[in-house]
CSV table of N, CA and C in Angstrom, one decimal:
chain,number,residue,atom,x,y,z
A,1,MET,N,0.1,-10.6,-4.3
A,1,MET,CA,-0.1,-9.2,-4.4
A,1,MET,C,-1.6,-8.9,-4.6
A,2,ARG,N,-2.2,-9.7,-5.5
A,2,ARG,CA,-3.6,-9.5,-5.8
A,2,ARG,C,-4.5,-9.9,-4.6
A,3,GLU,N,-4.1,-11.0,-3.9
A,3,GLU,CA,-4.9,-11.4,-2.7
A,3,GLU,C,-4.8,-10.3,-1.6
A,4,LEU,N,-3.6,-9.8,-1.4
A,4,LEU,CA,-3.3,-8.8,-0.4
A,4,LEU,C,-4.2,-7.5,-0.7
A,5,SER,N,-4.2,-7.2,-2.0
A,5,SER,CA,-5.0,-6.0,-2.4
A,5,SER,C,-6.5,-6.3,-2.1
A,6,ASN,N,-7.0,-7.5,-2.4
A,6,ASN,CA,-8.4,-7.8,-2.1
A,6,ASN,C,-8.7,-7.7,-0.6
A,7,ILE,N,-7.8,-8.3,0.2
A,7,ILE,CA,-8.0,-8.3,1.7
A,7,ILE,C,-8.1,-6.8,2.2
A,8,ILE,N,-7.1,-6.0,1.7
A,8,ILE,CA,-7.1,-4.6,2.2
A,8,ILE,C,-8.4,-3.8,1.8
A,9,ARG,N,-8.8,-4.1,0.5
A,9,ARG,CA,-9.9,-3.3,0.0
A,9,ARG,C,-11.2,-3.8,0.6
A,10,ALA,N,-11.4,-5.1,0.6
A,10,ALA,CA,-12.7,-5.6,1.0
A,10,ALA,C,-12.8,-6.1,2.5
A,11,GLY,N,-11.7,-6.6,3.0
A,11,GLY,CA,-11.8,-7.3,4.3
A,11,GLY,C,-11.6,-6.4,5.5
A,12,LEU,N,-10.9,-5.2,5.3
A,12,LEU,CA,-10.6,-4.4,6.5
A,12,LEU,C,-11.6,-3.3,6.6
A,13,LYS,N,-12.1,-3.1,7.9
A,13,LYS,CA,-13.1,-2.1,8.1
A,13,LYS,C,-12.5,-1.0,9.0
A,14,ASP,N,-11.2,-0.9,9.1
A,14,ASP,CA,-10.5,0.1,10.0
A,14,ASP,C,-10.7,1.5,9.3
A,15,PRO,N,-11.3,2.4,10.1
A,15,PRO,CA,-11.5,3.8,9.5
A,15,PRO,C,-10.2,4.5,9.2
A,16,ARG,N,-9.1,4.1,9.8
A,16,ARG,CA,-7.8,4.7,9.6
A,16,ARG,C,-7.3,4.5,8.2
A,17,ILE,N,-7.7,3.4,7.6
A,17,ILE,CA,-7.2,3.0,6.3
A,17,ILE,C,-7.9,3.7,5.2
A,18,HIS,N,-7.2,4.5,4.4
A,18,HIS,CA,-7.7,5.4,3.4
A,18,HIS,C,-8.3,4.5,2.3
A,19,PRO,N,-9.5,4.9,1.7
A,19,PRO,CA,-10.1,4.1,0.6
A,19,PRO,C,-9.3,4.0,-0.6
A,20,MET,N,-8.4,5.0,-0.8
A,20,MET,CA,-7.6,5.0,-2.0
A,20,MET,C,-6.2,4.5,-1.7
A,21,THR,N,-6.2,3.3,-1.2
A,21,THR,CA,-4.9,2.6,-0.8
A,21,THR,C,-4.7,1.4,-1.8
A,22,SER,N,-3.5,1.3,-2.4
A,22,SER,CA,-3.3,0.2,-3.3
A,22,SER,C,-1.9,-0.4,-3.0
A,23,VAL,N,-1.8,-1.7,-3.3
A,23,VAL,CA,-0.6,-2.4,-3.2
A,23,VAL,C,0.2,-2.3,-4.5
A,24,VAL,N,1.4,-1.7,-4.4
A,24,VAL,CA,2.2,-1.4,-5.6
A,24,VAL,C,3.0,-2.6,-5.9
A,25,ALA,N,3.7,-3.2,-4.9
A,25,ALA,CA,4.5,-4.4,-5.1
A,25,ALA,C,4.7,-5.1,-3.8
A,26,VAL,N,5.0,-6.4,-4.0
A,26,VAL,CA,5.3,-7.2,-2.8
A,26,VAL,C,6.6,-8.0,-3.1
A,27,GLU,N,7.5,-8.0,-2.1
A,27,GLU,CA,8.7,-8.7,-2.2
A,27,GLU,C,8.7,-9.8,-1.1
A,28,VAL,N,8.8,-11.0,-1.5
A,28,VAL,CA,8.8,-12.1,-0.5
A,28,VAL,C,10.2,-12.7,-0.4
A,29,ALA,N,10.7,-12.9,0.8
A,29,ALA,CA,12.0,-13.4,1.1
A,29,ALA,C,12.0,-14.9,0.5
A,30,PRO,N,13.2,-15.3,0.1
A,30,PRO,CA,13.3,-16.7,-0.4
A,30,PRO,C,12.8,-17.8,0.6
A,31,ASP,N,13.0,-17.6,1.9
A,31,ASP,CA,12.5,-18.6,2.8
A,31,ASP,C,11.0,-18.4,3.2
A,32,LEU,N,10.3,-17.5,2.6
A,32,LEU,CA,8.9,-17.2,2.8
A,32,LEU,C,8.5,-16.9,4.2
A,33,LYS,N,9.5,-16.4,4.9
A,33,LYS,CA,9.2,-16.0,6.3
A,33,LYS,C,8.8,-14.5,6.4
A,34,THR,N,9.3,-13.7,5.6
A,34,THR,CA,8.9,-12.2,5.6
A,34,THR,C,8.6,-11.8,4.2
A,35,ALA,N,7.8,-10.7,4.2
A,35,ALA,CA,7.4,-10.0,3.0
A,35,ALA,C,7.4,-8.5,3.2
A,36,LYS,N,7.8,-7.8,2.2
A,36,LYS,CA,7.6,-6.3,2.2
A,36,LYS,C,6.5,-6.0,1.2
A,37,ALA,N,5.5,-5.3,1.7
A,37,ALA,CA,4.4,-4.9,0.9
A,37,ALA,C,4.5,-3.4,0.7
A,38,TYR,N,4.7,-2.9,-0.5
A,38,TYR,CA,4.8,-1.5,-0.8
A,38,TYR,C,3.4,-1.0,-1.2
A,39,ILE,N,2.9,-0.1,-0.4
A,39,ILE,CA,1.6,0.5,-0.6
A,39,ILE,C,1.7,1.9,-1.0
A,40,SER,N,0.7,2.3,-1.7
A,40,SER,CA,0.5,3.7,-2.1
A,40,SER,C,-0.8,4.2,-1.6
A,41,VAL,N,-0.8,5.4,-1.0
A,41,VAL,CA,-2.0,6.0,-0.5
A,41,VAL,C,-2.1,7.4,-1.1
A,42,LEU,N,-3.3,7.6,-1.8
A,42,LEU,CA,-3.5,8.9,-2.4
A,42,LEU,C,-4.2,9.8,-1.4
A,43,GLY,N,-3.4,10.6,-0.8
A,43,GLY,CA,-3.9,11.5,0.2
A,43,GLY,C,-2.8,12.3,0.9
A,44,ASP,N,-3.1,13.1,1.9
A,44,ASP,CA,-2.1,13.9,2.5
A,44,ASP,C,-1.3,13.0,3.5
A,45,GLU,N,-0.3,13.6,4.1
A,45,GLU,CA,0.6,12.9,5.0
A,45,GLU,C,-0.1,12.2,6.2
A,46,LYS,N,-1.1,12.9,6.7
A,46,LYS,CA,-1.8,12.3,7.8
A,46,LYS,C,-2.6,11.0,7.4
A,47,ALA,N,-3.2,11.1,6.2
A,47,ALA,CA,-3.9,9.9,5.7
A,47,ALA,C,-2.9,8.7,5.5
A,48,GLN,N,-1.7,9.1,5.0
A,48,GLN,CA,-0.7,8.0,4.8
A,48,GLN,C,-0.2,7.4,6.1
A,49,ARG,N,0.0,8.3,7.1
A,49,ARG,CA,0.5,7.8,8.4
A,49,ARG,C,-0.6,6.9,9.0
A,50,ASP,N,-1.9,7.4,9.0
A,50,ASP,CA,-3.0,6.7,9.6
A,50,ASP,C,-3.2,5.3,8.9
A,51,THR,N,-3.0,5.3,7.6
A,51,THR,CA,-3.2,4.0,6.8
A,51,THR,C,-2.1,3.0,7.2
A,52,LEU,N,-0.9,3.5,7.4
A,52,LEU,CA,0.2,2.6,7.8
A,52,LEU,C,-0.1,2.0,9.2
A,53,GLU,N,-0.5,2.9,10.1
A,53,GLU,CA,-0.9,2.5,11.4
A,53,GLU,C,-2.0,1.4,11.4
A,54,GLY,N,-3.0,1.7,10.6
A,54,GLY,CA,-4.1,0.7,10.5
A,54,GLY,C,-3.7,-0.6,9.9
A,55,LEU,N,-2.8,-0.6,8.9
A,55,LEU,CA,-2.4,-1.8,8.3
A,55,LEU,C,-1.5,-2.6,9.2
A,56,ASN,N,-0.6,-1.9,9.9
A,56,ASN,CA,0.3,-2.6,10.9
A,56,ASN,C,-0.5,-3.2,12.0
A,57,SER,N,-1.6,-2.6,12.5
A,57,SER,CA,-2.3,-3.2,13.6
A,57,SER,C,-3.2,-4.3,13.1
A,58,ALA,N,-3.5,-4.4,11.8
A,58,ALA,CA,-4.3,-5.4,11.2
A,58,ALA,C,-3.5,-6.6,10.6
A,59,GLU,N,-2.2,-6.5,10.8
A,59,GLU,CA,-1.2,-7.5,10.2
A,59,GLU,C,-1.6,-8.9,10.5
A,60,GLY,N,-1.9,-9.2,11.7
A,60,GLY,CA,-2.3,-10.5,12.1
A,60,GLY,C,-3.5,-11.0,11.4
A,61,TYR,N,-4.6,-10.2,11.3
A,61,TYR,CA,-5.8,-10.5,10.5
A,61,TYR,C,-5.4,-10.8,9.0
A,62,ILE,N,-4.6,-9.9,8.5
A,62,ILE,CA,-4.2,-10.0,7.0
A,62,ILE,C,-3.5,-11.3,6.8
A,63,ARG,N,-2.6,-11.7,7.7
A,63,ARG,CA,-1.8,-12.9,7.5
A,63,ARG,C,-2.8,-14.1,7.6
A,64,ARG,N,-3.7,-14.1,8.5
A,64,ARG,CA,-4.7,-15.2,8.7
A,64,ARG,C,-5.5,-15.3,7.4
A,65,GLU,N,-6.0,-14.2,6.8
A,65,GLU,CA,-6.8,-14.2,5.6
A,65,GLU,C,-5.9,-14.7,4.4
A,66,LEU,N,-4.7,-14.3,4.4
A,66,LEU,CA,-3.8,-14.8,3.3
A,66,LEU,C,-3.5,-16.3,3.4
A,67,ALA,N,-3.4,-16.8,4.6
A,67,ALA,CA,-3.2,-18.2,4.8
A,67,ALA,C,-4.4,-19.0,4.3
A,68,HIS,N,-5.6,-18.4,4.4
A,68,HIS,CA,-6.8,-19.1,3.9
A,68,HIS,C,-6.9,-19.1,2.4
A,69,THR,N,-6.4,-18.0,1.8
A,69,THR,CA,-6.6,-17.9,0.3
A,69,THR,C,-5.4,-18.3,-0.5
A,70,VAL,N,-4.2,-18.2,0.0
A,70,VAL,CA,-3.0,-18.6,-0.7
A,70,VAL,C,-2.4,-19.8,-0.1
A,71,ASN,N,-2.2,-20.8,-0.9
A,71,ASN,CA,-1.7,-22.1,-0.4
A,71,ASN,C,-0.1,-22.0,-0.2
A,72,LEU,N,0.3,-21.6,0.9
A,72,LEU,CA,1.8,-21.6,1.2
A,72,LEU,C,2.1,-22.4,2.5
A,73,ARG,N,3.3,-23.0,2.5
A,73,ARG,CA,3.6,-23.7,3.7
A,73,ARG,C,3.7,-22.7,4.9
A,74,ASN,N,4.4,-21.6,4.7
A,74,ASN,CA,4.5,-20.6,5.7
A,74,ASN,C,3.8,-19.3,5.2
A,75,THR,N,3.0,-18.7,6.0
A,75,THR,CA,2.5,-17.4,5.7
A,75,THR,C,3.4,-16.3,6.2
A,76,PRO,N,4.0,-15.5,5.3
A,76,PRO,CA,5.0,-14.6,5.7
A,76,PRO,C,4.6,-13.5,6.6
A,77,GLU,N,5.5,-13.0,7.4
A,77,GLU,CA,5.2,-11.8,8.3
A,77,GLU,C,5.3,-10.6,7.3
A,78,ILE,N,4.3,-9.8,7.4
A,78,ILE,CA,4.3,-8.7,6.4
A,78,ILE,C,4.7,-7.4,7.0
A,79,ARG,N,5.6,-6.7,6.3
A,79,ARG,CA,6.0,-5.3,6.7
A,79,ARG,C,5.5,-4.4,5.6
A,80,PHE,N,4.7,-3.4,6.0
A,80,PHE,CA,4.1,-2.4,5.1
A,80,PHE,C,5.1,-1.2,5.0
A,81,ILE,N,5.4,-0.9,3.7
A,81,ILE,CA,6.3,0.2,3.4
A,81,ILE,C,5.5,1.2,2.5
A,82,LEU,N,5.6,2.5,2.8
A,82,LEU,CA,4.9,3.5,2.0
A,82,LEU,C,5.7,3.8,0.7
A,83,GLU,N,5.0,3.6,-0.4
A,83,GLU,CA,5.6,3.9,-1.7
A,83,GLU,C,5.0,5.1,-2.2
A,84,GLN,N,5.8,6.1,-2.5
A,84,GLN,CA,5.3,7.4,-2.9
A,84,GLN,C,5.5,7.8,-4.4
A,85,SER,N,5.8,6.8,-5.2
A,85,SER,CA,6.1,7.1,-6.6
A,85,SER,C,4.9,7.5,-7.4
A,86,ILE,N,3.7,7.0,-7.0
A,86,ILE,CA,2.5,7.5,-7.7
A,86,ILE,C,2.2,8.9,-7.4
A,87,GLU,N,2.3,9.3,-6.1
A,87,GLU,CA,2.0,10.6,-5.7
A,87,GLU,C,3.1,11.6,-6.3
A,88,TYR,N,4.3,11.1,-6.4
A,88,TYR,CA,5.4,11.9,-7.0
A,88,TYR,C,5.0,12.1,-8.5
A,89,GLY,N,4.6,11.1,-9.2
A,89,GLY,CA,4.2,11.2,-10.6
A,89,GLY,C,3.0,12.2,-10.8
A,90,VAL,N,2.1,12.2,-9.9
A,90,VAL,CA,0.9,13.1,-10.0
A,90,VAL,C,1.4,14.5,-9.8
A,91,ASN,N,2.3,14.8,-8.8
A,91,ASN,CA,2.8,16.1,-8.6
A,91,ASN,C,3.6,16.6,-9.8
A,92,MET,N,4.5,15.7,-10.3
A,92,MET,CA,5.3,16.1,-11.5
A,92,MET,C,4.4,16.4,-12.7
A,93,SER,N,3.3,15.7,-12.9
A,93,SER,CA,2.4,15.9,-14.0
A,93,SER,C,1.8,17.3,-13.8
A,94,LYS,N,1.4,17.6,-12.6
A,94,LYS,CA,0.8,18.9,-12.4
A,94,LYS,C,1.7,20.1,-12.7
A,95,LYS,N,3.0,19.9,-12.2
A,95,LYS,CA,4.0,20.9,-12.5
A,95,LYS,C,4.3,21.1,-14.0
A,96,ILE,N,4.3,20.0,-14.7
A,96,ILE,CA,4.5,20.0,-16.2
A,96,ILE,C,3.4,20.7,-16.8
A,97,ASP,N,2.1,20.4,-16.4
A,97,ASP,CA,1.0,21.1,-16.9
A,97,ASP,C,1.0,22.6,-16.7
A,98,GLU,N,1.5,23.0,-15.5
A,98,GLU,CA,1.6,24.5,-15.2
A,98,GLU,C,2.6,25.1,-16.1
A,99,VAL,N,3.7,24.5,-16.3
A,99,VAL,CA,4.8,25.1,-17.1
A,99,VAL,C,4.3,25.2,-18.6
A,100,THR,N,3.7,24.1,-19.1
A,100,THR,CA,3.2,24.2,-20.5
A,100,THR,C,2.1,25.1,-20.7
A,101,LYS,N,1.3,25.3,-19.6
A,101,LYS,CA,0.2,26.3,-19.7
A,101,LYS,C,0.7,27.7,-19.9
A,102,ASP,N,1.8,28.0,-19.1
A,102,ASP,CA,2.5,29.3,-19.2
A,102,ASP,C,3.1,29.5,-20.5
A,103,LEU,N,3.6,28.5,-21.2
A,103,LEU,CA,4.2,28.6,-22.5
A,103,LEU,C,3.2,28.8,-23.6
A,104,LYS,N,2.0,28.3,-23.4
A,104,LYS,CA,0.9,28.5,-24.4
A,104,LYS,C,0.3,29.9,-24.4
A,105,ASP,N,0.4,30.5,-23.2
A,105,ASP,CA,-0.2,31.9,-23.1
A,105,ASP,C,0.6,32.9,-23.7
């Protein structure tokens, strides 16, 4: 997960990938052939969609870089999945702040 984050942050120069992209979790299959990378993008829907497109198109490069940095027999095929829990938490926090502000007035 850490290596994947480093590759996305430092190794990719694709303008579609939003700078506020983070890897939330990675699930690797027991046979090490596939992996699901849950990513979070702090931005609007278009930024999220563009980031997913950019990551999917760079999947070959990301796998190659992972093969160099992580010593695995097989480098898994990565599927990127958008995780929206951080954005959901930020929105809920804003709503709670609005409600408590009204109560204080």
